[in-house]
Each structure stands twice: as C-alpha cells, then as structure tokens.
C-alpha cells in the first residue's frame, strides 16, 4: 500500500542576524517640521487620447467583430438544423422500409 511522505522543513543553514532594536526618538516642540515635498499638479487631460480616425477604426473593428461572431453562430445553428432534418428524413425512410417488409 502506498504511504504518503510527510515533508520535513529543512533546518536553516546560514547565519541569521538578530532583529534590529529600534531606539525611540523624541520630538522636541521647538523644532519646525520640514516642509512637505511639492507635488505635481494633477492633469485635467484624459489618459487615453483618441483621434477621430482612431474612434472610427475602433467602431469599425467592433462592427466587424459582431458580424463575424454572428455569422459563426448562424452557421452553427444552420448546421444543427440541417443535421436534424436529414436525420428525420433518414428515420422516415428506414421506418418506411421496415413497415413495407412486415406487410409482405
């Protein structure tokens, strides 16, 4: 019988440094705080800038994508419908053949 092996964590082999001891700092009320660093002003322009040509191209690609996906889905539906109709015709022919054999 197969017995699972329990993994064992290896013992660390390198030297480890003890954690550093942080010394508390005192704040004296007479010293002024350093001024904050200046920040860049936020831009009011949008991040993505589309030209009119890019908008037309994007819309065109969307229309092409919808048409291609629609054509694929319609062709799959048509394939299923044709397969179902041919199977129904085959079933009628086989039933007719079997019924005519029992009459004779």
mmCIF file of C-alpha atoms in Angstrom:
data_model
loop_
_atom_site.group_PDB
_atom_site.id
_atom_site.type_symbol
_atom_site.label_atom_id
_atom_site.label_comp_id
_atom_site.label_asym_id
_atom_site.label_seq_id
_atom_site.Cartn_x
_atom_site.Cartn_y
_atom_site.Cartn_z
ATOM 1 C CA UNK A 1 0.000 0.000 0.000
ATOM 2 C CA UNK A 2 1.238 3.470 -0.788
ATOM 3 C CA UNK A 3 2.001 5.646 2.216
ATOM 4 C CA UNK A 4 2.257 9.406 1.813
ATOM 5 C CA UNK A 5 5.531 11.047 2.732
ATOM 6 C CA UNK A 6 5.237 13.952 5.127
ATOM 7 C CA UNK A 7 7.501 16.802 4.017
ATOM 8 C CA UNK A 8 10.040 17.964 6.560
ATOM 9 C CA UNK A 9 11.103 21.598 6.692
ATOM 10 C CA UNK A 10 14.872 21.875 6.333
ATOM 11 C CA UNK A 11 16.870 23.474 9.123
ATOM 12 C CA UNK A 12 18.261 26.886 8.145
ATOM 13 C CA UNK A 13 21.946 26.559 7.340
ATOM 14 C CA UNK A 14 23.046 30.200 7.043
ATOM 15 C CA UNK A 15 23.826 32.677 9.759
ATOM 16 C CA UNK A 16 20.841 34.684 10.738
ATOM 17 C CA UNK A 17 21.039 38.228 12.064
ATOM 18 C CA UNK A 18 19.135 39.023 15.228
ATOM 19 C CA UNK A 19 16.311 41.514 14.746
ATOM 20 C CA UNK A 20 17.403 45.130 14.974
ATOM 21 C CA UNK A 21 16.414 47.032 18.094
ATOM 22 C CA UNK A 22 14.677 50.291 17.317
ATOM 23 C CA UNK A 23 15.511 53.202 19.576
ATOM 24 C CA UNK A 24 12.634 55.584 20.276
ATOM 25 C CA UNK A 25 13.162 59.138 19.115
ATOM 26 C CA UNK A 26 11.983 62.150 20.981
ATOM 27 C CA UNK A 27 10.228 65.093 19.367
ATOM 28 C CA UNK A 28 11.081 68.476 20.733
ATOM 29 C CA UNK A 29 8.337 71.081 20.371
ATOM 30 C CA UNK A 30 10.732 73.894 19.371
ATOM 31 C CA UNK A 31 11.981 72.359 16.101
ATOM 32 C CA UNK A 32 9.910 73.101 12.986
ATOM 33 C CA UNK A 33 8.770 70.209 10.823
ATOM 34 C CA UNK A 34 10.341 70.042 7.362
ATOM 35 C CA UNK A 35 8.066 71.353 4.609
ATOM 36 C CA UNK A 36 6.292 68.693 2.555
ATOM 37 C CA UNK A 37 7.712 67.895 -0.856
ATOM 38 C CA UNK A 38 5.935 69.702 -3.699
ATOM 39 C CA UNK A 39 3.577 67.513 -5.661
ATOM 40 C CA UNK A 40 2.962 67.751 -9.374
ATOM 41 C CA UNK A 41 -0.478 69.182 -10.215
ATOM 42 C CA UNK A 42 -2.996 66.640 -11.429
ATOM 43 C CA UNK A 43 -3.566 66.727 -15.153
ATOM 44 C CA UNK A 44 -7.073 67.501 -16.328
ATOM 45 C CA UNK A 45 -6.433 65.765 -19.669
ATOM 46 C CA UNK A 46 -7.659 62.205 -20.145
ATOM 47 C CA UNK A 47 -5.070 59.455 -20.056
ATOM 48 C CA UNK A 48 -6.116 57.946 -23.390
ATOM 49 C CA UNK A 49 -6.473 60.392 -26.242
ATOM 50 C CA UNK A 50 -8.290 59.103 -29.292
ATOM 51 C CA UNK A 51 -8.153 60.882 -32.586
ATOM 52 C CA UNK A 52 -11.265 60.883 -34.799
ATOM 53 C CA UNK A 53 -9.599 58.307 -37.052
ATOM 54 C CA UNK A 54 -8.908 56.025 -34.093
ATOM 55 C CA UNK A 55 -12.545 56.295 -32.973
ATOM 56 C CA UNK A 56 -13.763 55.352 -36.452
ATOM 57 C CA UNK A 57 -11.298 52.453 -36.623
ATOM 58 C CA UNK A 58 -12.334 51.188 -33.185
ATOM 59 C CA UNK A 59 -16.024 51.378 -34.065
ATOM 60 C CA UNK A 60 -15.334 49.634 -37.382
ATOM 61 C CA UNK A 61 -13.471 46.823 -35.657
ATOM 62 C CA UNK A 62 -16.364 46.409 -33.216
ATOM 63 C CA UNK A 63 -18.878 46.160 -36.062
ATOM 64 C CA UNK A 64 -16.677 43.643 -37.895
ATOM 65 C CA UNK A 65 -16.330 41.583 -34.713
ATOM 66 C CA UNK A 66 -20.083 41.499 -34.141
ATOM 67 C CA UNK A 67 -20.711 40.496 -37.772
ATOM 68 C CA UNK A 68 -18.113 37.707 -37.687
ATOM 69 C CA UNK A 69 -19.417 36.294 -34.408
ATOM 70 C CA UNK A 70 -22.992 36.497 -35.717
ATOM 71 C CA UNK A 71 -22.054 34.699 -38.928
ATOM 72 C CA UNK A 72 -20.336 31.919 -36.989
ATOM 73 C CA UNK A 73 -23.305 31.461 -34.665
ATOM 74 C CA UNK A 74 -25.814 31.459 -37.541
ATOM 75 C CA UNK A 75 -23.749 28.917 -39.477
ATOM 76 C CA UNK A 76 -23.571 26.645 -36.422
ATOM 77 C CA UNK A 77 -27.348 26.898 -35.975
ATOM 78 C CA UNK A 78 -27.859 26.142 -39.662
ATOM 79 C CA UNK A 79 -25.574 23.105 -39.433
ATOM 80 C CA UNK A 80 -27.566 21.749 -36.493
ATOM 81 C CA UNK A 81 -30.860 22.352 -38.301
ATOM 82 C CA UNK A 82 -29.671 20.610 -41.493
ATOM 83 C CA UNK A 83 -28.333 17.658 -39.491
ATOM 84 C CA UNK A 84 -31.622 17.312 -37.620
ATOM 85 C CA UNK A 85 -33.661 17.463 -40.825
ATOM 86 C CA UNK A 86 -31.501 14.852 -42.544
ATOM 87 C CA UNK A 87 -31.751 12.530 -39.547
ATOM 88 C CA UNK A 88 -35.530 12.925 -39.551
ATOM 89 C CA UNK A 89 -35.685 12.042 -43.263
ATOM 90 C CA UNK A 90 -33.415 9.022 -42.694
ATOM 91 C CA UNK A 91 -35.654 7.872 -39.840
ATOM 92 C CA UNK A 92 -38.764 8.158 -42.058
ATOM 93 C CA UNK A 93 -37.120 6.186 -44.874
ATOM 94 C CA UNK A 94 -35.931 3.436 -42.521
ATOM 95 C CA UNK A 95 -39.381 3.242 -40.900
ATOM 96 C CA UNK A 96 -40.980 3.009 -44.321
ATOM 97 C CA UNK A 97 -38.631 0.229 -45.377
ATOM 98 C CA UNK A 98 -39.245 -1.723 -42.203
ATOM 99 C CA UNK A 99 -43.039 -1.245 -42.465
ATOM 100 C CA UNK A 100 -43.072 -2.468 -46.070
ATOM 101 C CA UNK A 101 -41.124 -5.585 -45.106
ATOM 102 C CA UNK A 102 -43.667 -6.512 -42.450
ATOM 103 C CA UNK A 103 -46.551 -6.204 -44.970
ATOM 104 C CA UNK A 104 -45.046 -8.756 -47.327
#
